[in-house]
């Protein structure tokens, strides 16, 4: 529990630091032209990721999935998303699973070739985890619903200005179910605005 509090405090301070940096950024996002196509820097993007993680509470390996939408309001970036981690793939039924519905704030650095971002914020966390084994050898699970905290860092290599793939590192903490992991992700941006004819 003490370790979880330290992680939460560290990530919170990191998020506040990046919020201050984002306020210092220039408030202009002028359109750019690449090969007769018009793009708008600072546009929102959709991300889908899949990967592997480690459950620090249960000392076990897990599989994770995330889908998120990131957007900008003035100079501030926000992300809303769904993150799930469990001992089986998302499509398979399991009682050991963490679901996070989260809202986060963060920082983004974008160029023609890459997109780097860091987001952190509160999560509505729910699911179940292995509790013990009864006298007949049956595993028992305990359900939970609570507020947690999630942080995700992304590096995306852009194939085109508005399409790319990359790697994500994440950590999710709450009272009962703590996980860290890595994901491969796809990046789809809304930056394309048209073509020059």
mmCIF file of C-alpha atoms in Angstrom, residues 72-177:
data_model
loop_
_atom_site.group_PDB
_atom_site.id
_atom_site.type_symbol
_atom_site.label_atom_id
_atom_site.label_comp_id
_atom_site.label_asym_id
_atom_site.label_seq_id
_atom_site.Cartn_x
_atom_site.Cartn_y
_atom_site.Cartn_z
ATOM 1 C CA UNK A 72 -6.635 19.510 -27.294
ATOM 2 C CA UNK A 73 -8.427 22.449 -25.666
ATOM 3 C CA UNK A 74 -6.303 25.548 -26.289
ATOM 4 C CA UNK A 75 -2.799 24.467 -25.152
ATOM 5 C CA UNK A 76 -3.985 21.640 -22.912
ATOM 6 C CA UNK A 77 -4.224 17.993 -23.957
ATOM 7 C CA UNK A 78 -6.709 15.504 -22.529
ATOM 8 C CA UNK A 79 -7.375 11.812 -23.018
ATOM 9 C CA UNK A 80 -10.391 9.627 -22.344
ATOM 10 C CA UNK A 81 -10.150 5.878 -22.656
ATOM 11 C CA UNK A 82 -10.796 2.309 -21.651
ATOM 12 C CA UNK A 83 -7.973 0.096 -20.418
ATOM 13 C CA UNK A 84 -8.327 -3.574 -19.517
ATOM 14 C CA UNK A 85 -5.803 -6.027 -18.096
ATOM 15 C CA UNK A 86 -6.352 -9.684 -17.243
ATOM 16 C CA UNK A 87 -4.950 -13.182 -17.327
ATOM 17 C CA UNK A 88 -6.665 -13.870 -20.689
ATOM 18 C CA UNK A 89 -7.342 -11.977 -23.914
ATOM 19 C CA UNK A 90 -10.182 -9.449 -23.892
ATOM 20 C CA UNK A 91 -12.474 -11.778 -25.889
ATOM 21 C CA UNK A 92 -12.118 -14.642 -23.363
ATOM 22 C CA UNK A 93 -14.090 -14.878 -20.136
ATOM 23 C CA UNK A 94 -12.078 -14.538 -16.932
ATOM 24 C CA UNK A 95 -12.669 -13.553 -13.307
ATOM 25 C CA UNK A 96 -9.208 -11.987 -12.983
ATOM 26 C CA UNK A 97 -9.566 -8.672 -14.756
ATOM 27 C CA UNK A 98 -9.028 -4.953 -14.218
ATOM 28 C CA UNK A 99 -11.194 -2.482 -16.153
ATOM 29 C CA UNK A 100 -10.281 1.222 -16.156
ATOM 30 C CA UNK A 101 -12.478 3.981 -17.530
ATOM 31 C CA UNK A 102 -10.214 7.004 -17.278
ATOM 32 C CA UNK A 103 -9.837 10.721 -17.937
ATOM 33 C CA UNK A 104 -6.315 12.140 -18.078
ATOM 34 C CA UNK A 105 -4.387 15.289 -18.794
ATOM 35 C CA UNK A 106 -0.970 15.397 -20.340
ATOM 36 C CA UNK A 107 1.711 16.656 -22.649
ATOM 37 C CA UNK A 108 2.327 16.066 -26.343
ATOM 38 C CA UNK A 109 5.286 16.692 -28.658
ATOM 39 C CA UNK A 110 4.533 16.243 -32.349
ATOM 40 C CA UNK A 111 6.521 16.404 -35.583
ATOM 41 C CA UNK A 112 6.162 15.133 -39.165
ATOM 42 C CA UNK A 113 7.788 11.821 -38.163
ATOM 43 C CA UNK A 114 6.751 11.144 -34.559
ATOM 44 C CA UNK A 115 4.225 11.801 -31.807
ATOM 45 C CA UNK A 116 5.273 11.609 -28.139
ATOM 46 C CA UNK A 117 2.762 11.921 -25.312
ATOM 47 C CA UNK A 118 2.397 11.386 -21.596
ATOM 48 C CA UNK A 119 -1.013 11.244 -19.912
ATOM 49 C CA UNK A 120 -1.998 10.643 -16.299
ATOM 50 C CA UNK A 121 -5.251 10.876 -14.390
ATOM 51 C CA UNK A 122 -7.962 9.229 -12.300
ATOM 52 C CA UNK A 123 -9.704 6.022 -13.329
ATOM 53 C CA UNK A 124 -12.966 4.344 -12.414
ATOM 54 C CA UNK A 125 -11.583 0.858 -11.748
ATOM 55 C CA UNK A 126 -13.617 -2.336 -11.436
ATOM 56 C CA UNK A 127 -13.213 -6.067 -11.925
ATOM 57 C CA UNK A 128 -12.088 -9.083 -9.943
ATOM 58 C CA UNK A 129 -8.958 -10.815 -8.706
ATOM 59 C CA UNK A 130 -7.849 -14.190 -7.360
ATOM 60 C CA UNK A 131 -8.476 -14.350 -3.622
ATOM 61 C CA UNK A 132 -7.668 -17.908 -2.514
ATOM 62 C CA UNK A 133 -8.367 -21.597 -3.167
ATOM 63 C CA UNK A 134 -11.003 -23.514 -1.228
ATOM 64 C CA UNK A 135 -10.604 -26.980 0.336
ATOM 65 C CA UNK A 136 -11.770 -28.641 -2.911
ATOM 66 C CA UNK A 137 -9.109 -26.890 -4.978
ATOM 67 C CA UNK A 138 -11.469 -24.342 -6.582
ATOM 68 C CA UNK A 139 -10.104 -20.844 -7.092
ATOM 69 C CA UNK A 140 -12.082 -18.063 -5.447
ATOM 70 C CA UNK A 141 -12.204 -14.484 -6.730
ATOM 71 C CA UNK A 142 -13.181 -11.190 -5.149
ATOM 72 C CA UNK A 143 -14.839 -8.316 -7.015
ATOM 73 C CA UNK A 144 -14.004 -4.636 -6.549
ATOM 74 C CA UNK A 145 -15.106 -1.163 -7.630
ATOM 75 C CA UNK A 146 -12.969 1.844 -6.699
ATOM 76 C CA UNK A 147 -11.129 4.940 -7.873
ATOM 77 C CA UNK A 148 -7.617 4.331 -9.200
ATOM 78 C CA UNK A 149 -4.927 6.146 -11.148
ATOM 79 C CA UNK A 150 -3.520 5.482 -14.619
ATOM 80 C CA UNK A 151 -0.469 6.856 -16.459
ATOM 81 C CA UNK A 152 0.456 6.127 -20.095
ATOM 82 C CA UNK A 153 3.520 7.236 -22.103
ATOM 83 C CA UNK A 154 3.498 6.796 -25.912
ATOM 84 C CA UNK A 155 6.071 6.999 -28.670
ATOM 85 C CA UNK A 156 4.541 6.831 -32.162
ATOM 86 C CA UNK A 157 6.444 6.629 -35.436
ATOM 87 C CA UNK A 158 4.360 8.247 -38.182
ATOM 88 C CA UNK A 159 4.046 6.419 -41.500
ATOM 89 C CA UNK A 160 2.080 9.441 -42.717
ATOM 90 C CA UNK A 161 1.388 12.627 -40.791
ATOM 91 C CA UNK A 162 -1.941 11.244 -39.562
ATOM 92 C CA UNK A 163 -1.201 7.497 -39.319
ATOM 93 C CA UNK A 164 1.399 5.597 -37.334
ATOM 94 C CA UNK A 165 2.369 2.854 -34.907
ATOM 95 C CA UNK A 166 4.474 2.704 -31.779
ATOM 96 C CA UNK A 167 5.012 1.567 -28.202
ATOM 97 C CA UNK A 168 3.298 2.529 -24.953
ATOM 98 C CA UNK A 169 4.357 2.099 -21.335
ATOM 99 C CA UNK A 170 1.665 2.233 -18.682
ATOM 100 C CA UNK A 171 1.011 1.840 -14.977
ATOM 101 C CA UNK A 172 -2.302 1.484 -13.164
ATOM 102 C CA UNK A 173 -2.666 1.617 -9.394
ATOM 103 C CA UNK A 174 -5.600 1.129 -7.055
ATOM 104 C CA UNK A 175 -6.204 -0.522 -3.702
ATOM 105 C CA UNK A 176 -6.565 -4.094 -5.011
ATOM 106 C CA UNK A 177 -5.097 -4.432 -8.504
#
